[in-house]
């Protein structure tokens, strides 16, 4: 089964992780409501890899007071992703979340992209 994944890597101030978790729970329910197959948000636990330029915190230039969130949303295909996201961007609940004055992270530091599944075991 071919699937498509949107992936995200976000540095978030540690003091904002609980608030982000609350927002992510609500967003996940909405994405699933519109047809996303999976919605997963993970906070870094074992990501230090001291001295490694390949560690997630170093890749996103996380500050010592920031946690790294690694997330993905799974769809049936890229076309399915596009249909779901078109609906998401019109949903008043999502629009309200995006209008918040105090975002729990700096959106300019977020990395994201769409990926075709290469191997699924």
Short mmCIF file of C-alpha atoms in Angstrom, two decimals:
data_model
loop_
_atom_site.label_atom_id
_atom_site.label_comp_id
_atom_site.label_asym_id
_atom_site.label_seq_id
_atom_site.Cartn_x
_atom_site.Cartn_y
_atom_site.Cartn_z
CA UNK A 1 0.00 0.00 0.00
CA UNK A 2 1.59 3.29 -1.10
CA UNK A 3 1.38 5.96 1.56
CA UNK A 4 2.51 9.53 1.98
CA UNK A 5 3.93 11.21 5.08
CA UNK A 6 4.28 14.82 6.17
CA UNK A 7 7.18 15.10 8.62
CA UNK A 8 8.05 17.85 11.09
CA UNK A 9 10.98 18.71 13.36
CA UNK A 10 10.37 21.54 15.83
CA UNK A 11 12.47 22.99 18.66
CA UNK A 12 10.12 24.08 21.47
CA UNK A 13 10.95 25.81 24.74
CA UNK A 14 10.75 23.10 27.41
CA UNK A 15 8.39 25.27 29.46
CA UNK A 16 5.89 25.14 26.52
CA UNK A 17 5.87 21.38 25.88
CA UNK A 18 2.70 20.70 27.91
CA UNK A 19 0.86 23.53 26.15
CA UNK A 20 2.07 22.24 22.78
CA UNK A 21 0.89 18.74 23.73
CA UNK A 22 -2.59 20.10 24.37
CA UNK A 23 -2.67 21.87 21.00
CA UNK A 24 -1.27 18.80 19.23
CA UNK A 25 -3.94 16.54 20.75
CA UNK A 26 -6.67 18.82 19.44
CA UNK A 27 -5.00 19.13 16.02
CA UNK A 28 -4.54 15.37 15.81
CA UNK A 29 -8.24 14.76 16.37
CA UNK A 30 -9.07 17.23 13.59
CA UNK A 31 -6.57 15.72 11.12
CA UNK A 32 -7.95 12.24 11.82
CA UNK A 33 -11.50 13.56 11.43
CA UNK A 34 -10.59 14.70 7.92
CA UNK A 35 -9.01 11.37 6.99
CA UNK A 36 -5.36 11.30 8.07
CA UNK A 37 -4.40 7.69 8.80
CA UNK A 38 -1.98 8.53 11.63
CA UNK A 39 -1.01 11.64 13.55
CA UNK A 40 2.03 11.29 15.83
CA UNK A 41 3.89 13.86 17.95
CA UNK A 42 7.03 12.79 19.86
CA UNK A 43 9.25 14.77 22.21
CA UNK A 44 12.97 14.04 22.25
CA UNK A 45 14.13 11.77 25.04
CA UNK A 46 17.44 10.28 23.87
CA UNK A 47 18.65 12.78 21.27
CA UNK A 48 21.85 14.24 22.71
CA UNK A 49 24.43 12.29 20.65
CA UNK A 50 27.11 14.51 22.21
CA UNK A 51 29.34 16.06 19.59
CA UNK A 52 27.44 14.59 16.65
CA UNK A 53 26.48 17.07 13.95
CA UNK A 54 23.66 14.67 13.01
CA UNK A 55 21.69 14.96 16.26
CA UNK A 56 18.20 16.44 15.98
CA UNK A 57 18.92 19.24 18.47
CA UNK A 58 21.98 20.34 16.50
CA UNK A 59 20.12 20.12 13.17
CA UNK A 60 17.43 22.54 14.36
CA UNK A 61 19.87 24.64 16.38
CA UNK A 62 17.94 23.94 19.58
CA UNK A 63 18.97 26.01 22.57
CA UNK A 64 19.67 24.31 25.91
CA UNK A 65 16.20 25.31 27.14
CA UNK A 66 14.45 23.75 24.11
CA UNK A 67 13.09 20.26 23.55
CA UNK A 68 12.86 18.76 20.07
CA UNK A 69 9.54 17.50 18.75
CA UNK A 70 9.54 14.99 15.89
CA UNK A 71 6.13 14.53 14.27
CA UNK A 72 4.47 12.92 11.29
CA UNK A 73 1.08 12.60 9.66
CA UNK A 74 0.31 9.63 7.40
CA UNK A 75 -2.01 9.70 4.37
CA UNK A 76 -3.04 7.22 1.67
CA UNK A 77 -1.25 9.28 -1.01
CA UNK A 78 0.01 12.76 -1.80
CA UNK A 79 -3.34 13.55 -3.44
CA UNK A 80 -5.11 12.39 -0.27
CA UNK A 81 -2.79 14.63 1.80
CA UNK A 82 -3.61 17.59 -0.43
CA UNK A 83 -7.38 16.99 -0.06
CA UNK A 84 -7.14 16.63 3.73
CA UNK A 85 -4.96 19.73 4.12
CA UNK A 86 -7.27 21.80 1.92
CA UNK A 87 -10.12 21.02 4.35
CA UNK A 88 -7.87 21.53 7.40
CA UNK A 89 -6.88 25.03 6.30
CA UNK A 90 -10.56 26.03 6.18
CA UNK A 91 -11.53 24.49 9.52
CA UNK A 92 -12.39 27.21 12.08
CA UNK A 93 -10.81 25.21 14.93
CA UNK A 94 -7.46 25.13 13.14
CA UNK A 95 -7.75 28.78 12.11
CA UNK A 96 -8.35 29.70 15.75
CA UNK A 97 -5.23 27.74 16.79
CA UNK A 98 -3.18 29.52 14.11
CA UNK A 99 -4.41 32.96 15.23
CA UNK A 100 -3.13 32.57 18.78
CA UNK A 101 -0.98 35.49 19.79
CA UNK A 102 1.35 33.31 21.83
CA UNK A 103 2.58 30.37 19.75
CA UNK A 104 4.36 27.74 21.91
CA UNK A 105 7.27 27.64 19.41
CA UNK A 106 8.92 29.78 16.76
CA UNK A 107 7.39 28.66 13.41
CA UNK A 108 10.47 29.98 11.58
CA UNK A 109 12.54 27.25 13.27
CA UNK A 110 10.23 24.40 12.19
CA UNK A 111 11.47 22.00 9.50
CA UNK A 112 8.89 20.10 7.49
CA UNK A 113 8.31 18.29 4.24
CA UNK A 114 6.26 15.69 2.40
CA UNK A 115 7.70 12.22 1.82
CA UNK A 116 6.81 9.24 -0.33
CA UNK A 117 7.11 6.02 1.66
CA UNK A 118 10.11 4.11 0.33
CA UNK A 119 10.03 1.02 2.57
CA UNK A 120 7.36 -0.20 4.94
CA UNK A 121 8.13 -3.35 6.92
#
